Structures are given as structure tokens and as C-alpha cells.
């Protein structure tokens, strides 16, 4: 039973309160448990003890960025299969390119349509 819970958990790293509430609500309605942090350090500490089904990352945050966390995750072989989806206000093609180069699997720009987020998450987690 614990394994089922682990496969339905999404790690959200987002420092915007409104976005965090919106994303958490959408994903909870989909049946996921959402574990949310406002920064890289607490998210990394949690990640070292847990294996989420997916990581949803903002890029611009105080302290380390979502790109930093993405590189940290991809540097660990045990995390290589965890999908990483960026959800960010950075909307330039170079930003998307660079995020995908760091190991991201998908890239959504804010503001996003709720259906878009749901669709992208469903691509990676059933």
C-alpha cells in the first residue's frame, strides 16, 4: 500500500502562493498527493527520503533555481526515471531549450490553462 501512495505523489517546488494553491488543487482533484515546497533545499531534503511519481518545478525562486534542482536530480542514478516538468513564467525559446537540456521532460509556461497542466502530468503519470 505504501508503494501505491509513492507512485501517486507529486513533488511541487513553487514559491508563488497562488500558483502553489492552484496546482495543488488541480493535482489533488486528479487523485495525486502533492508535497509542496517553496525552495530547492527543503525539496531536496524530502527527495532524498522519498520517490515521487513526478517533479513539477518553477525555475525562478529565491536561492537556488529549479534548474539547479533539476541538475541535482539528474546527477543521481536512482532518480533518473523520475519525470521533471517545468512550470515557469520564463517564456523564451532559449529558456525552454536550456531547461530541457538540464534534464527536463516537459515545459509549461505561466499563465497556463488548467487542462494543459493536467494533460502534461497525465503524459507521465497514470
PDB file of C-alpha atoms in Angstrom:
ATOM      1  CA  UNK A   1       0.000   0.000   0.000  1.00  0.00           C
ATOM      2  CA  UNK A   2       2.866   2.388   0.730  1.00  0.00           C
ATOM      3  CA  UNK A   3       4.175   1.801  -2.807  1.00  0.00           C
ATOM      4  CA  UNK A   4       0.829   2.838  -4.294  1.00  0.00           C
ATOM      5  CA  UNK A   5       0.976   6.096  -2.355  1.00  0.00           C
ATOM      6  CA  UNK A   6       4.555   6.709  -3.520  1.00  0.00           C
ATOM      7  CA  UNK A   7       3.589   6.279  -7.177  1.00  0.00           C
ATOM      8  CA  UNK A   8       0.765   8.808  -6.776  1.00  0.00           C
ATOM      9  CA  UNK A   9       2.877  11.521  -5.142  1.00  0.00           C
ATOM     10  CA  UNK A  10       3.961  14.647  -6.999  1.00  0.00           C
ATOM     11  CA  UNK A  11       6.714  16.887  -5.670  1.00  0.00           C
ATOM     12  CA  UNK A  12       5.874  20.539  -6.388  1.00  0.00           C
ATOM     13  CA  UNK A  13       8.573  23.182  -5.961  1.00  0.00           C
ATOM     14  CA  UNK A  14       6.901  26.577  -6.381  1.00  0.00           C
ATOM     15  CA  UNK A  15       7.397  29.781  -4.395  1.00  0.00           C
ATOM     16  CA  UNK A  16       4.277  31.595  -5.623  1.00  0.00           C
ATOM     17  CA  UNK A  17       1.413  31.118  -3.166  1.00  0.00           C
ATOM     18  CA  UNK A  18      -1.410  31.450  -5.728  1.00  0.00           C
ATOM     19  CA  UNK A  19       0.279  29.122  -8.223  1.00  0.00           C
ATOM     20  CA  UNK A  20       1.043  26.600  -5.496  1.00  0.00           C
ATOM     21  CA  UNK A  21      -2.598  26.555  -4.392  1.00  0.00           C
ATOM     22  CA  UNK A  22      -3.903  26.280  -7.959  1.00  0.00           C
ATOM     23  CA  UNK A  23      -1.524  23.470  -8.942  1.00  0.00           C
ATOM     24  CA  UNK A  24      -2.052  21.588  -5.685  1.00  0.00           C
ATOM     25  CA  UNK A  25      -5.823  21.807  -6.132  1.00  0.00           C
ATOM     26  CA  UNK A  26      -5.719  20.599  -9.739  1.00  0.00           C
ATOM     27  CA  UNK A  27      -3.434  17.681  -8.990  1.00  0.00           C
ATOM     28  CA  UNK A  28      -5.345  16.702  -5.847  1.00  0.00           C
ATOM     29  CA  UNK A  29      -8.543  16.548  -7.914  1.00  0.00           C
ATOM     30  CA  UNK A  30      -6.712  14.138 -10.219  1.00  0.00           C
ATOM     31  CA  UNK A  31      -6.084  11.864  -7.242  1.00  0.00           C
ATOM     32  CA  UNK A  32      -2.466  12.759  -6.551  1.00  0.00           C
ATOM     33  CA  UNK A  33      -0.895  13.502  -3.217  1.00  0.00           C
ATOM     34  CA  UNK A  34       1.001  16.772  -3.646  1.00  0.00           C
ATOM     35  CA  UNK A  35       4.018  17.557  -1.497  1.00  0.00           C
ATOM     36  CA  UNK A  36       4.894  21.230  -1.975  1.00  0.00           C
ATOM     37  CA  UNK A  37       7.970  23.224  -1.051  1.00  0.00           C
ATOM     38  CA  UNK A  38       8.878  26.853  -1.701  1.00  0.00           C
ATOM     39  CA  UNK A  39      12.571  26.259  -2.298  1.00  0.00           C
ATOM     40  CA  UNK A  40      15.182  23.837  -3.533  1.00  0.00           C
ATOM     41  CA  UNK A  41      16.820  22.937  -0.211  1.00  0.00           C
ATOM     42  CA  UNK A  42      13.734  21.589   1.606  1.00  0.00           C
ATOM     43  CA  UNK A  43      12.567  19.862  -1.590  1.00  0.00           C
ATOM     44  CA  UNK A  44      15.951  18.149  -1.968  1.00  0.00           C
ATOM     45  CA  UNK A  45      15.925  17.010   1.666  1.00  0.00           C
ATOM     46  CA  UNK A  46      12.462  15.492   1.127  1.00  0.00           C
ATOM     47  CA  UNK A  47      13.518  13.903  -2.147  1.00  0.00           C
ATOM     48  CA  UNK A  48      16.442  12.110  -0.523  1.00  0.00           C
ATOM     49  CA  UNK A  49      13.887  10.209   1.600  1.00  0.00           C
ATOM     50  CA  UNK A  50      11.055   9.746  -0.942  1.00  0.00           C
ATOM     51  CA  UNK A  51      10.477   8.866  -4.586  1.00  0.00           C
ATOM     52  CA  UNK A  52       7.696  10.875  -6.232  1.00  0.00           C
ATOM     53  CA  UNK A  53       5.958   9.899  -9.458  1.00  0.00           C
ATOM     54  CA  UNK A  54       6.827  13.309 -10.935  1.00  0.00           C
ATOM     55  CA  UNK A  55       8.589  16.562 -10.018  1.00  0.00           C
ATOM     56  CA  UNK A  56       6.945  19.846 -11.002  1.00  0.00           C
ATOM     57  CA  UNK A  57       9.411  22.754 -10.845  1.00  0.00           C
ATOM     58  CA  UNK A  58       9.303  26.507 -11.090  1.00  0.00           C
ATOM     59  CA  UNK A  59      12.579  27.940 -12.395  1.00  0.00           C
ATOM     60  CA  UNK A  60      12.820  31.350 -10.729  1.00  0.00           C
ATOM     61  CA  UNK A  61      12.891  31.105  -6.930  1.00  0.00           C
ATOM     62  CA  UNK A  62      14.852  32.776  -4.179  1.00  0.00           C
ATOM     63  CA  UNK A  63      18.074  30.923  -3.535  1.00  0.00           C
ATOM     64  CA  UNK A  64      18.728  28.055  -5.899  1.00  0.00           C
ATOM     65  CA  UNK A  65      16.645  27.762  -9.055  1.00  0.00           C
ATOM     66  CA  UNK A  66      14.549  24.960 -10.439  1.00  0.00           C
ATOM     67  CA  UNK A  67      17.320  24.381 -12.973  1.00  0.00           C
ATOM     68  CA  UNK A  68      19.713  23.751 -10.074  1.00  0.00           C
ATOM     69  CA  UNK A  69      17.344  21.185  -8.584  1.00  0.00           C
ATOM     70  CA  UNK A  70      16.850  19.534 -11.956  1.00  0.00           C
ATOM     71  CA  UNK A  71      20.619  19.087 -12.318  1.00  0.00           C
ATOM     72  CA  UNK A  72      20.838  17.711  -8.769  1.00  0.00           C
ATOM     73  CA  UNK A  73      18.101  15.167  -9.527  1.00  0.00           C
ATOM     74  CA  UNK A  74      19.631  14.119 -12.845  1.00  0.00           C
ATOM     75  CA  UNK A  75      23.051  13.664 -11.216  1.00  0.00           C
ATOM     76  CA  UNK A  76      21.649  10.804  -9.091  1.00  0.00           C
ATOM     77  CA  UNK A  77      21.140   7.487 -10.937  1.00  0.00           C
ATOM     78  CA  UNK A  78      18.326   6.465  -8.558  1.00  0.00           C
ATOM     79  CA  UNK A  79      16.283   9.467  -9.730  1.00  0.00           C
ATOM     80  CA  UNK A  80      16.918   9.029 -13.458  1.00  0.00           C
ATOM     81  CA  UNK A  81      13.410   7.752 -14.221  1.00  0.00           C
ATOM     82  CA  UNK A  82      11.510  10.495 -12.376  1.00  0.00           C
ATOM     83  CA  UNK A  83       9.856  12.833 -14.908  1.00  0.00           C
ATOM     84  CA  UNK A  84      10.583  16.535 -14.387  1.00  0.00           C
ATOM     85  CA  UNK A  85       8.096  19.122 -15.651  1.00  0.00           C
ATOM     86  CA  UNK A  86       8.998  22.795 -15.544  1.00  0.00           C
ATOM     87  CA  UNK A  87       6.138  25.232 -14.911  1.00  0.00           C
ATOM     88  CA  UNK A  88       7.519  28.752 -15.173  1.00  0.00           C
ATOM     89  CA  UNK A  89       6.923  32.318 -16.297  1.00  0.00           C
ATOM     90  CA  UNK A  90      10.125  32.161 -18.379  1.00  0.00           C
ATOM     91  CA  UNK A  91       8.614  32.026 -21.847  1.00  0.00           C
ATOM     92  CA  UNK A  92      11.523  32.484 -24.236  1.00  0.00           C
ATOM     93  CA  UNK A  93      12.518  29.613 -26.542  1.00  0.00           C
ATOM     94  CA  UNK A  94      16.041  29.683 -25.087  1.00  0.00           C
ATOM     95  CA  UNK A  95      14.596  29.173 -21.566  1.00  0.00           C
ATOM     96  CA  UNK A  96      12.688  26.103 -22.771  1.00  0.00           C
ATOM     97  CA  UNK A  97      15.746  24.779 -24.614  1.00  0.00           C
ATOM     98  CA  UNK A  98      18.005  25.252 -21.595  1.00  0.00           C
ATOM     99  CA  UNK A  99      15.540  23.626 -19.164  1.00  0.00           C
ATOM    100  CA  UNK A 100      15.186  20.597 -21.406  1.00  0.00           C
ATOM    101  CA  UNK A 101      18.989  20.433 -21.741  1.00  0.00           C
ATOM    102  CA  UNK A 102      19.274  20.237 -17.943  1.00  0.00           C
ATOM    103  CA  UNK A 103      17.092  17.118 -17.920  1.00  0.00           C
ATOM    104  CA  UNK A 104      13.510  18.348 -18.024  1.00  0.00           C
ATOM    105  CA  UNK A 105      10.877  16.190 -19.701  1.00  0.00           C
ATOM    106  CA  UNK A 106       8.291  18.910 -20.375  1.00  0.00           C
ATOM    107  CA  UNK A 107       7.920  22.690 -20.124  1.00  0.00           C
ATOM    108  CA  UNK A 108       4.769  24.692 -19.388  1.00  0.00           C
ATOM    109  CA  UNK A 109       4.709  28.482 -19.308  1.00  0.00           C
ATOM    110  CA  UNK A 110       2.653  30.583 -16.900  1.00  0.00           C
ATOM    111  CA  UNK A 111      -0.053  31.558 -17.096  1.00  0.00           C
ATOM    112  CA  UNK A 112      -1.173  28.096 -18.172  1.00  0.00           C
ATOM    113  CA  UNK A 113      -4.564  26.604 -18.880  1.00  0.00           C
ATOM    114  CA  UNK A 114      -5.502  24.044 -16.197  1.00  0.00           C
ATOM    115  CA  UNK A 115      -6.208  21.493 -18.954  1.00  0.00           C
ATOM    116  CA  UNK A 116      -2.651  21.936 -20.206  1.00  0.00           C
ATOM    117  CA  UNK A 117      -1.155  21.089 -16.811  1.00  0.00           C
ATOM    118  CA  UNK A 118      -3.474  18.105 -16.390  1.00  0.00           C
ATOM    119  CA  UNK A 119      -2.614  16.836 -19.870  1.00  0.00           C
ATOM    120  CA  UNK A 120       1.138  17.104 -19.369  1.00  0.00           C
ATOM    121  CA  UNK A 121       1.025  15.377 -15.987  1.00  0.00           C
ATOM    122  CA  UNK A 122      -1.107  12.574 -17.439  1.00  0.00           C
ATOM    123  CA  UNK A 123       1.510  12.018 -20.159  1.00  0.00           C
ATOM    124  CA  UNK A 124       3.982  10.957 -17.495  1.00  0.00           C
ATOM    125  CA  UNK A 125       1.864   9.550 -14.654  1.00  0.00           C
ATOM    126  CA  UNK A 126      -1.201   7.364 -14.966  1.00  0.00           C
TER     127      UNK A 126
END
